[in-house]
PDB file of C-alpha atoms and ligand atoms in Angstrom:
ATOM      1  CA  UNK A 242      52.493  18.855 -74.252  1.00 88.00           C
ATOM      2  CA  UNK A 243      49.868  21.235 -72.898  1.00 96.00           C
ATOM      3  CA  UNK A 244      49.416  21.264 -69.144  1.00 98.00           C
ATOM      4  CA  UNK A 245      46.226  19.813 -67.674  1.00 98.00           C
ATOM      5  CA  UNK A 246      44.017  22.752 -66.646  1.00 98.00           C
ATOM      6  CA  UNK A 247      42.298  21.872 -63.387  1.00 99.00           C
ATOM      7  CA  UNK A 248      40.527  25.124 -62.599  1.00 98.00           C
ATOM      8  CA  UNK A 249      37.384  26.149 -64.434  1.00 98.00           C
ATOM      9  CA  UNK A 250      33.873  27.177 -63.539  1.00 98.00           C
ATOM     10  CA  UNK A 251      30.341  26.833 -64.871  1.00 98.00           C
ATOM     11  CA  UNK A 252      27.288  29.106 -64.865  1.00 98.00           C
ATOM     12  CA  UNK A 253      26.200  27.502 -61.570  1.00 98.00           C
ATOM     13  CA  UNK A 254      28.353  30.027 -59.667  1.00 98.00           C
ATOM     14  CA  UNK A 255      26.416  32.937 -61.243  1.00 97.00           C
ATOM     15  CA  UNK A 256      29.598  34.729 -62.349  1.00 97.00           C
ATOM     16  CA  UNK A 257      30.859  32.472 -65.146  1.00 98.00           C
ATOM     17  CA  UNK A 258      29.581  32.177 -68.717  1.00 98.00           C
ATOM     18  CA  UNK A 259      29.421  29.227 -71.117  1.00 98.00           C
ATOM     19  CA  UNK A 260      28.192  25.678 -70.677  1.00 98.00           C
ATOM     20  CA  UNK A 261      30.654  23.004 -69.529  1.00 98.00           C
ATOM     21  CA  UNK A 262      30.564  21.626 -73.063  1.00 98.00           C
ATOM     22  CA  UNK A 263      31.830  24.992 -74.371  1.00 98.00           C
ATOM     23  CA  UNK A 264      34.807  24.770 -71.990  1.00 98.00           C
ATOM     24  CA  UNK A 265      35.555  21.256 -73.242  1.00 98.00           C
ATOM     25  CA  UNK A 266      35.426  22.414 -76.868  1.00 98.00           C
ATOM     26  CA  UNK A 267      37.672  25.385 -76.053  1.00 98.00           C
ATOM     27  CA  UNK A 268      40.136  22.986 -74.426  1.00 98.00           C
ATOM     28  CA  UNK A 269      40.258  20.819 -77.554  1.00 98.00           C
ATOM     29  CA  UNK A 270      40.704  23.902 -79.742  1.00 98.00           C
ATOM     30  CA  UNK A 271      43.603  25.017 -77.520  1.00 97.00           C
ATOM     31  CA  UNK A 272      45.260  21.613 -77.851  1.00 98.00           C
ATOM     32  CA  UNK A 273      44.673  20.510 -74.255  1.00 98.00           C
ATOM     33  CA  UNK A 274      44.403  16.825 -73.452  1.00 98.00           C
ATOM     34  CA  UNK A 275      43.023  17.110 -69.929  1.00 98.00           C
ATOM     35  CA  UNK A 276      40.883  19.535 -67.970  1.00 98.00           C
ATOM     36  CA  UNK A 277      39.024  19.557 -64.682  1.00 98.00           C
ATOM     37  CA  UNK A 278      36.003  21.495 -63.503  1.00 98.00           C
ATOM     38  CA  UNK A 279      36.207  23.086 -60.086  1.00 98.00           C
ATOM     39  CA  UNK A 280      32.969  24.903 -59.392  1.00 98.00           C
ATOM     40  CA  UNK A 281      32.709  27.108 -56.299  1.00 98.00           C
ATOM     41  CA  UNK A 282      31.306  24.964 -53.495  1.00 98.00           C
ATOM     42  CA  UNK A 283      28.485  26.088 -51.235  1.00 98.00           C
ATOM     43  CA  UNK A 284      29.389  27.440 -47.802  1.00 98.00           C
ATOM     44  CA  UNK A 285      27.560  26.816 -44.521  1.00 98.00           C
ATOM     45  CA  UNK A 286      24.305  28.655 -43.853  1.00 97.00           C
ATOM     46  CA  UNK A 287      24.170  30.091 -47.357  1.00 97.00           C
ATOM     47  CA  UNK A 288      27.184  32.356 -46.777  1.00 98.00           C
ATOM     48  CA  UNK A 289      28.181  34.210 -49.995  1.00 97.00           C
ATOM     49  CA  UNK A 290      25.444  32.285 -51.846  1.00 98.00           C
ATOM     50  CA  UNK A 291      25.336  34.758 -54.766  1.00 97.00           C
ATOM     51  CA  UNK A 292      28.846  33.691 -55.881  1.00 97.00           C
ATOM     52  CA  UNK A 293      28.571  29.889 -55.775  1.00 98.00           C
ATOM     53  CA  UNK A 294      26.347  26.909 -56.468  1.00 98.00           C
ATOM     54  CA  UNK A 295      23.800  26.037 -53.793  1.00 98.00           C
ATOM     55  CA  UNK A 296      23.873  22.887 -51.685  1.00 97.00           C
ATOM     56  CA  UNK A 297      20.957  21.575 -53.729  1.00 97.00           C
ATOM     57  CA  UNK A 298      22.965  21.853 -56.957  1.00 98.00           C
ATOM     58  CA  UNK A 299      26.078  19.911 -55.989  1.00 98.00           C
ATOM     59  CA  UNK A 300      24.634  16.531 -56.984  1.00 98.00           C
ATOM     60  CA  UNK A 301      23.511  17.845 -60.380  1.00 98.00           C
ATOM     61  CA  UNK A 302      26.895  19.470 -60.935  1.00 98.00           C
ATOM     62  CA  UNK A 303      28.748  16.273 -60.147  1.00 98.00           C
ATOM     63  CA  UNK A 304      26.496  14.212 -62.438  1.00 98.00           C
ATOM     64  CA  UNK A 305      26.719  16.792 -65.234  1.00 98.00           C
ATOM     65  CA  UNK A 306      30.529  16.796 -65.290  1.00 98.00           C
ATOM     66  CA  UNK A 307      30.714  13.005 -65.007  1.00 98.00           C
ATOM     67  CA  UNK A 308      28.361  12.655 -67.992  1.00 98.00           C
ATOM     68  CA  UNK A 309      30.447  15.134 -69.984  1.00 98.00           C
ATOM     69  CA  UNK A 310      33.589  13.176 -69.130  1.00 98.00           C
ATOM     70  CA  UNK A 311      31.971  10.006 -70.456  1.00 98.00           C
ATOM     71  CA  UNK A 312      30.945  11.790 -73.630  1.00 98.00           C
ATOM     72  CA  UNK A 313      34.485  13.079 -74.327  1.00 98.00           C
ATOM     73  CA  UNK A 314      36.297   9.896 -73.354  1.00 98.00           C
ATOM     74  CA  UNK A 315      39.077   9.167 -75.855  1.00 98.00           C
ATOM     75  CA  UNK A 316      39.289  12.813 -76.958  1.00 98.00           C
ATOM     76  CA  UNK A 317      39.679  14.797 -73.761  1.00 98.00           C
ATOM     77  CA  UNK A 318      40.149  13.719 -70.163  1.00 98.00           C
ATOM     78  CA  UNK A 319      37.677  15.596 -67.962  1.00 99.00           C
ATOM     79  CA  UNK A 320      38.090  15.469 -64.186  1.00 98.00           C
ATOM     80  CA  UNK A 321      35.400  16.264 -61.675  1.00 98.00           C
ATOM     81  CA  UNK A 322      36.661  18.626 -59.011  1.00 98.00           C
ATOM     82  CA  UNK A 323      35.391  21.356 -56.738  1.00 98.00           C
ATOM     83  CA  UNK A 324      36.809  24.624 -55.349  1.00 98.00           C
ATOM     84  CA  UNK A 325      36.154  24.906 -51.643  1.00 98.00           C
ATOM     85  CA  UNK A 326      36.515  28.071 -49.610  1.00 98.00           C
ATOM     86  CA  UNK A 327      38.577  27.425 -46.530  1.00 98.00           C
ATOM     87  CA  UNK A 328      37.529  29.042 -43.274  1.00 98.00           C
ATOM     88  CA  UNK A 329      38.778  27.511 -40.022  1.00 97.00           C
ATOM     89  CA  UNK A 330      35.265  27.326 -38.594  1.00 97.00           C
ATOM     90  CA  UNK A 331      34.012  25.303 -41.588  1.00 98.00           C
ATOM     91  CA  UNK A 332      36.253  22.242 -41.179  1.00 98.00           C
ATOM     92  CA  UNK A 333      33.402  19.856 -40.366  1.00 98.00           C
ATOM     93  CA  UNK A 334      31.257  21.134 -43.224  1.00 98.00           C
ATOM     94  CA  UNK A 335      34.143  20.769 -45.678  1.00 98.00           C
ATOM     95  CA  UNK A 336      34.977  17.281 -44.477  1.00 98.00           C
ATOM     96  CA  UNK A 337      31.410  16.220 -45.179  1.00 98.00           C
ATOM     97  CA  UNK A 338      31.205  17.931 -48.577  1.00 98.00           C
ATOM     98  CA  UNK A 339      34.495  16.512 -49.799  1.00 97.00           C
ATOM     99  CA  UNK A 340      33.519  12.998 -48.700  1.00 97.00           C
ATOM    100  CA  UNK A 341      29.970  13.095 -50.022  1.00 98.00           C
ATOM    101  CA  UNK A 342      31.052  12.708 -53.663  1.00 98.00           C
ATOM    102  CA  UNK A 343      33.722  10.824 -55.533  1.00 98.00           C
ATOM    103  CA  UNK A 344      35.682  13.966 -56.469  1.00 98.00           C
ATOM    104  CA  UNK A 345      38.808  13.563 -58.553  1.00 98.00           C
ATOM    105  CA  UNK A 346      40.338  16.445 -56.609  1.00 98.00           C
ATOM    106  CA  UNK A 347      39.505  19.317 -54.297  1.00 98.00           C
ATOM    107  CA  UNK A 348      40.950  22.818 -54.643  1.00 99.00           C
ATOM    108  CA  UNK A 349      41.298  24.754 -51.400  1.00 98.00           C
ATOM    109  CA  UNK A 350      40.938  28.520 -51.676  1.00 98.00           C
ATOM    110  CA  UNK A 351      41.102  31.438 -49.302  1.00 98.00           C
ATOM    111  CA  UNK A 352      38.826  34.256 -50.492  1.00 98.00           C
ATOM    112  CA  UNK A 353      37.715  35.463 -47.047  1.00 98.00           C
ATOM    113  CA  UNK A 354      39.461  36.987 -44.070  1.00 98.00           C
ATOM    114  CA  UNK A 355      36.742  36.797 -41.457  1.00 96.00           C
ATOM    115  CA  UNK A 356      33.609  37.920 -43.282  1.00 95.00           C
ATOM    116  CA  UNK A 357      35.528  40.087 -45.714  1.00 98.00           C
ATOM    117  CA  UNK A 358      35.817  38.870 -49.316  1.00 98.00           C
ATOM    118  CA  UNK A 359      39.132  40.598 -49.969  1.00 98.00           C
ATOM    119  CA  UNK A 360      39.247  39.575 -53.655  1.00 98.00           C
ATOM    120  CA  UNK A 361      35.639  40.559 -54.393  1.00 97.00           C
ATOM    121  CA  UNK A 362      35.491  43.763 -56.487  1.00 96.00           C
ATOM    122  CA  UNK A 363      32.324  44.704 -54.586  1.00 96.00           C
ATOM    123  CA  UNK A 364      34.285  44.646 -51.311  1.00 97.00           C
ATOM    124  CA  UNK A 365      37.297  46.602 -52.502  1.00 97.00           C
ATOM    125  CA  UNK A 366      36.565  49.368 -49.999  1.00 97.00           C
ATOM    126  CA  UNK A 367      37.548  46.921 -47.261  1.00 97.00           C
ATOM    127  CA  UNK A 368      41.185  47.468 -48.215  1.00 98.00           C
ATOM    128  CA  UNK A 369      40.993  51.166 -47.270  1.00 96.00           C
ATOM    129  CA  UNK A 370      40.023  50.294 -43.718  1.00 93.00           C
ATOM    130  CA  UNK A 371      42.911  47.871 -43.172  1.00 97.00           C
ATOM    131  CA  UNK A 372      46.671  47.738 -42.933  1.00 98.00           C
ATOM    132  CA  UNK A 373      48.038  45.889 -45.979  1.00 98.00           C
ATOM    133  CA  UNK A 374      50.672  44.027 -43.949  1.00 98.00           C
ATOM    134  CA  UNK A 375      48.032  42.774 -41.505  1.00 98.00           C
ATOM    135  CA  UNK A 376      45.910  41.593 -44.444  1.00 98.00           C
ATOM    136  CA  UNK A 377      48.863  39.699 -45.915  1.00 98.00           C
ATOM    137  CA  UNK A 378      49.721  38.085 -42.572  1.00 98.00           C
ATOM    138  CA  UNK A 379      46.121  37.014 -41.988  1.00 98.00           C
ATOM    139  CA  UNK A 380      45.874  35.698 -45.548  1.00 98.00           C
ATOM    140  CA  UNK A 381      48.995  33.533 -45.433  1.00 98.00           C
ATOM    141  CA  UNK A 382      48.061  32.240 -42.001  1.00 98.00           C
ATOM    142  CA  UNK A 383      44.738  31.034 -43.442  1.00 98.00           C
ATOM    143  CA  UNK A 384      46.407  29.409 -46.466  1.00 98.00           C
ATOM    144  CA  UNK A 385      48.803  27.634 -44.091  1.00 98.00           C
ATOM    145  CA  UNK A 386      45.819  26.397 -42.069  1.00 98.00           C
ATOM    146  CA  UNK A 387      44.143  25.240 -45.283  1.00 98.00           C
ATOM    147  CA  UNK A 388      47.252  23.263 -46.180  1.00 98.00           C
ATOM    148  CA  UNK A 389      47.510  21.733 -42.723  1.00 98.00           C
ATOM    149  CA  UNK A 390      43.832  20.748 -42.733  1.00 98.00           C
ATOM    150  CA  UNK A 391      44.623  17.889 -45.110  1.00 97.00           C
ATOM    151  CA  UNK A 392      41.323  18.520 -46.879  1.00 98.00           C
ATOM    152  CA  UNK A 393      42.759  19.651 -50.185  1.00 98.00           C
ATOM    153  CA  UNK A 394      44.762  18.302 -53.102  1.00 98.00           C
ATOM    154  CA  UNK A 395      45.721  21.744 -54.401  1.00 99.00           C
ATOM    155  CA  UNK A 396      46.005  25.202 -52.845  1.00 99.00           C
ATOM    156  CA  UNK A 397      44.417  27.462 -55.453  1.00 98.00           C
ATOM    157  CA  UNK A 398      45.996  30.817 -56.382  1.00 98.00           C
ATOM    158  CA  UNK A 399      48.162  30.744 -53.236  1.00 98.00           C
ATOM    159  CA  UNK A 400      49.004  34.468 -53.182  1.00 98.00           C
ATOM    160  CA  UNK A 401      45.578  35.735 -54.297  1.00 98.00           C
ATOM    161  CA  UNK A 402      45.884  38.537 -51.721  1.00 98.00           C
ATOM    162  CA  UNK A 403      47.868  40.533 -54.324  1.00 98.00           C
ATOM    163  CA  UNK A 404      45.015  40.431 -56.882  1.00 98.00           C
ATOM    164  CA  UNK A 405      44.231  44.161 -56.938  1.00 98.00           C
ATOM    165  CA  UNK A 406      47.883  45.153 -56.793  1.00 98.00           C
ATOM    166  CA  UNK A 407      48.238  45.714 -53.035  1.00 98.00           C
ATOM    167  CA  UNK A 408      51.824  44.691 -52.349  1.00 97.00           C
ATOM    168  CA  UNK A 409      53.647  43.949 -49.138  1.00 97.00           C
ATOM    169  CA  UNK A 410      57.081  42.393 -48.898  1.00 96.00           C
ATOM    170  CA  UNK A 411      58.178  42.981 -45.306  1.00 98.00           C
ATOM    171  CA  UNK A 412      60.227  40.527 -43.250  1.00 98.00           C
ATOM    172  CA  UNK A 413      57.075  39.496 -41.370  1.00 98.00           C
ATOM    173  CA  UNK A 414      55.255  38.763 -44.619  1.00 98.00           C
ATOM    174  CA  UNK A 415      58.189  36.719 -45.913  1.00 98.00           C
ATOM    175  CA  UNK A 416      58.102  34.694 -42.691  1.00 98.00           C
ATOM    176  CA  UNK A 417      54.382  34.116 -43.139  1.00 98.00           C
ATOM    177  CA  UNK A 418      54.983  32.990 -46.739  1.00 98.00           C
ATOM    178  CA  UNK A 419      57.657  30.580 -45.521  1.00 98.00           C
ATOM    179  CA  UNK A 420      55.273  29.136 -42.895  1.00 98.00           C
ATOM    180  CA  UNK A 421      52.652  28.661 -45.615  1.00 98.00           C
ATOM    181  CA  UNK A 422      55.127  26.788 -47.824  1.00 98.00           C
ATOM    182  CA  UNK A 423      56.293  24.660 -44.893  1.00 98.00           C
ATOM    183  CA  UNK A 424      52.691  23.716 -44.164  1.00 98.00           C
ATOM    184  CA  UNK A 425      52.168  22.782 -47.826  1.00 98.00           C
ATOM    185  CA  UNK A 426      55.339  20.693 -47.879  1.00 98.00           C
ATOM    186  CA  UNK A 427      54.375  18.857 -44.684  1.00 98.00           C
ATOM    187  CA  UNK A 428      50.876  18.145 -45.943  1.00 98.00           C
ATOM    188  CA  UNK A 429      52.028  17.093 -49.423  1.00 98.00           C
ATOM    189  CA  UNK A 430      49.474  19.425 -50.982  1.00 98.00           C
ATOM    190  CA  UNK A 431      50.193  20.903 -54.419  1.00 98.00           C
ATOM    191  CA  UNK A 432      50.396  24.607 -55.164  1.00 98.00           C
ATOM    192  CA  UNK A 433      48.385  25.868 -58.081  1.00 99.00           C
ATOM    193  CA  UNK A 434      50.210  27.948 -60.655  1.00 98.00           C
ATOM    194  CA  UNK A 435      47.368  30.098 -61.933  1.00 98.00           C
ATOM    195  CA  UNK A 436      47.340  32.261 -65.032  1.00 98.00           C
ATOM    196  CA  UNK A 437      44.317  34.167 -63.687  1.00 98.00           C
ATOM    197  CA  UNK A 438      46.573  36.763 -62.069  1.00 98.00           C
ATOM    198  CA  UNK A 439      47.735  37.778 -65.554  1.00 98.00           C
ATOM    199  CA  UNK A 440      44.148  38.869 -66.277  1.00 98.00           C
ATOM    200  CA  UNK A 441      43.786  40.830 -63.027  1.00 98.00           C
ATOM    201  CA  UNK A 442      45.132  44.248 -61.960  1.00 97.00           C
ATOM    202  CA  UNK A 443      48.264  42.656 -60.447  1.00 98.00           C
ATOM    203  CA  UNK A 444      49.271  41.316 -63.890  1.00 98.00           C
ATOM    204  CA  UNK A 445      51.317  38.414 -62.541  1.00 98.00           C
ATOM    205  CA  UNK A 446      50.755  34.691 -62.175  1.00 98.00           C
ATOM    206  CA  UNK A 447      49.801  33.242 -58.786  1.00 98.00           C
ATOM    207  CA  UNK A 448      52.056  32.524 -56.982  1.00 98.00           C
ATOM    208  CA  UNK A 449      54.855  34.998 -57.696  1.00 98.00           C
ATOM    209  CA  UNK A 450      57.955  33.540 -59.402  1.00 97.00           C
ATOM    210  CA  UNK A 451      59.949  33.948 -56.175  1.00 97.00           C
ATOM    211  CA  UNK A 452      57.478  31.682 -54.351  1.00 98.00           C
ATOM    212  CA  UNK A 453      57.534  29.190 -57.219  1.00 98.00           C
ATOM    213  CA  UNK A 454      61.303  28.943 -56.883  1.00 98.00           C
ATOM    214  CA  UNK A 455      61.146  28.489 -53.095  1.00 98.00           C
ATOM    215  CA  UNK A 456      58.394  25.884 -53.341  1.00 98.00           C
ATOM    216  CA  UNK A 457      60.304  23.996 -56.022  1.00 98.00           C
ATOM    217  CA  UNK A 458      63.390  23.848 -53.784  1.00 98.00           C
ATOM    218  CA  UNK A 459      61.215  22.397 -51.031  1.00 98.00           C
ATOM    219  CA  UNK A 460      59.862  19.709 -53.364  1.00 98.00           C
ATOM    220  CA  UNK A 461      56.299  20.989 -53.222  1.00 98.00           C
ATOM    221  CA  UNK A 462      54.263  19.678 -56.178  1.00 98.00           C
ATOM    222  CA  UNK A 463      52.427  21.937 -58.628  1.00 98.00           C
ATOM    223  CA  UNK A 464      49.199  21.845 -60.607  1.00 98.00           C
ATOM    224  CA  UNK A 465      48.132  24.283 -63.321  1.00 98.00           C
ATOM    225  CA  UNK A 466      44.869  26.215 -63.445  1.00 98.00           C
ATOM    226  CA  UNK A 467      43.508  29.013 -65.609  1.00 98.00           C
ATOM    227  CA  UNK A 468      40.597  29.716 -63.245  1.00 98.00           C
ATOM    228  CA  UNK A 469      38.480  30.050 -66.392  1.00 98.00           C
ATOM    229  CA  UNK A 470      35.171  31.820 -65.897  1.00 98.00           C
ATOM    230  CA  UNK A 471      34.574  31.814 -69.674  1.00 98.00           C
ATOM    231  CA  UNK A 472      35.497  29.260 -72.362  1.00 98.00           C
ATOM    232  CA  UNK A 473      38.059  31.670 -73.872  1.00 98.00           C
ATOM    233  CA  UNK A 474      40.080  31.469 -70.623  1.00 98.00           C
ATOM    234  CA  UNK A 475      40.616  27.691 -70.816  1.00 98.00           C
ATOM    235  CA  UNK A 476      44.314  26.905 -70.886  1.00 98.00           C
ATOM    236  CA  UNK A 477      45.150  30.615 -70.759  1.00 98.00           C
ATOM    237  CA  UNK A 478      48.938  31.202 -70.789  1.00 98.00           C
ATOM    238  CA  UNK A 479      49.780  27.589 -70.001  1.00 98.00           C
ATOM    239  CA  UNK A 480      53.058  28.025 -71.921  1.00 98.00           C
ATOM    240  CA  UNK A 481      54.050  30.950 -69.688  1.00 98.00           C
ATOM    241  CA  UNK A 482      53.255  28.891 -66.610  1.00 98.00           C
ATOM    242  CA  UNK A 483      55.197  25.901 -67.908  1.00 98.00           C
ATOM    243  CA  UNK A 484      58.218  28.114 -68.606  1.00 98.00           C
ATOM    244  CA  UNK A 485      58.101  29.609 -65.093  1.00 98.00           C
ATOM    245  CA  UNK A 486      57.951  26.113 -63.614  1.00 98.00           C
ATOM    246  CA  UNK A 487      60.808  24.900 -65.794  1.00 98.00           C
ATOM    247  CA  UNK A 488      62.924  27.914 -64.823  1.00 98.00           C
ATOM    248  CA  UNK A 489      62.364  27.019 -61.174  1.00 98.00           C
ATOM    249  CA  UNK A 490      63.483  23.437 -61.810  1.00 97.00           C
ATOM    250  CA  UNK A 491      60.027  21.853 -61.577  1.00 98.00           C
ATOM    251  CA  UNK A 492      59.820  18.705 -63.682  1.00 97.00           C
ATOM    252  CA  UNK A 493      56.176  17.716 -63.521  1.00 98.00           C
ATOM    253  CA  UNK A 494      52.687  18.947 -62.775  1.00 98.00           C
ATOM    254  CA  UNK A 495      49.853  17.010 -61.245  1.00 98.00           C
ATOM    255  CA  UNK A 496      46.365  16.089 -62.149  1.00 98.00           C
ATOM    256  CA  UNK A 497      44.215  13.788 -60.042  1.00 98.00           C
ATOM    257  CA  UNK A 498      41.867  10.848 -60.318  1.00 98.00           C
ATOM    258  CA  UNK A 499      39.791   9.930 -57.263  1.00 98.00           C
ATOM    259  CA  UNK A 500      42.032  12.099 -55.063  1.00 98.00           C
ATOM    260  CA  UNK A 501      45.217  10.310 -56.207  1.00 98.00           C
ATOM    261  CA  UNK A 502      47.918  12.380 -57.943  1.00 98.00           C
ATOM    262  CA  UNK A 503      48.962  11.676 -61.532  1.00 98.00           C
ATOM    263  CA  UNK A 504      52.334  13.078 -62.641  1.00 98.00           C
ATOM    264  CA  UNK A 505      52.677  14.818 -66.004  1.00 98.00           C
ATOM    265  CA  UNK A 506      56.320  15.477 -66.981  1.00 98.00           C
ATOM    266  CA  UNK A 507      56.872  18.996 -68.327  1.00 96.00           C
ATOM    267  CA  UNK A 508      60.451  18.656 -69.598  1.00 78.00           C
TER     268      UNK A 508
HETATM  269 ZN1   ZN B 711      34.802  32.447 -59.440  1.00 73.98          ZN
HETATM  270 FE1   FE B 712      39.297  31.112 -56.224  1.00 73.98          FE
HETATM  271 FE1   FE B 713      38.038  29.370 -59.367  1.00 73.98          FE
HETATM  272 ZN1   ZN B 714      39.119  30.757 -58.306  1.00 73.98          ZN
END
C-alpha cells in the first residue's frame, strides 16, 4: 500500500506550480490513497513573504483544501495541513496560527538560522561566511526546540541542513543530533521521511538512514512526505522511503485527522 504523502504545496507560496486539484489527480495516478496539503505558513511581520502565503490567504487556503477533500471523498483522502517555520521568537504567533483553524496536522520546519535562509538557493553565499559545524549545531538545536515546543505533529525534513551537500559528522554534531532525537521522542512528535532530498544536490532522503535507524530504536514515529512543489513530485520515491523504514524496523507511518495520529502499517 502506498504511503500517505503529507507534504505538498500550492501556488499560494509563489514557488510551486499546479492547482491543488492537479496534485490530487497526480496522487490518484500514482496509486496513492491519502495525501495532505501543507502550504508554507505566513511568518510574523511579513518576514520572507515572497516564499509563502500571506496572512490574508490562510482562510481561503483552508477552505479550498477542505472543499477539495469533500469533492474527492471516497476516492482519495485529502488532509488539510500547514508547514510552519519554527523560530524561537515566533512561539506566540505559531500558537495562534495553529489554533485558529481546524488543521488535520501541522508540520514544523527549520529553514532559518537567525535571519539566514540556509536552504534558499538565493542565500547560498551565506554558507561561505560560516563554519559548517557551527551551522549544523545551530540547526539541530533549533529542530530540538521545535520538537520541544509541542506545536507540531511532524518535524519536516529533519536534517535539511545537508540540502546543498555541506556535510559535517563530528562528535559535537552527533551529540546535537542525539539531543534532537531525544527531544522528538519526549514530545511524541513524528519525524518526516522526505524524498525531496533525492531531488536536491545532496541526493539523499531526509533524514539520513543512520538517523532513521536511531529514531526507530527510540520508538519515534514517522510520517512520509514528498515536499511536492509540482504535481509530478506527488508520492515521489515512496517505495524507497518505505524500504528504508522497513530496514530500520519501522512498522507503521502516520497520517493525522484533527491533530490525532492515524497509524498505517507498512509491513
Ligand atoms: Zn517550498
Ligand atoms: Fe520545508
Ligand atoms: Fe514543504
Ligand atoms: Zn518543505
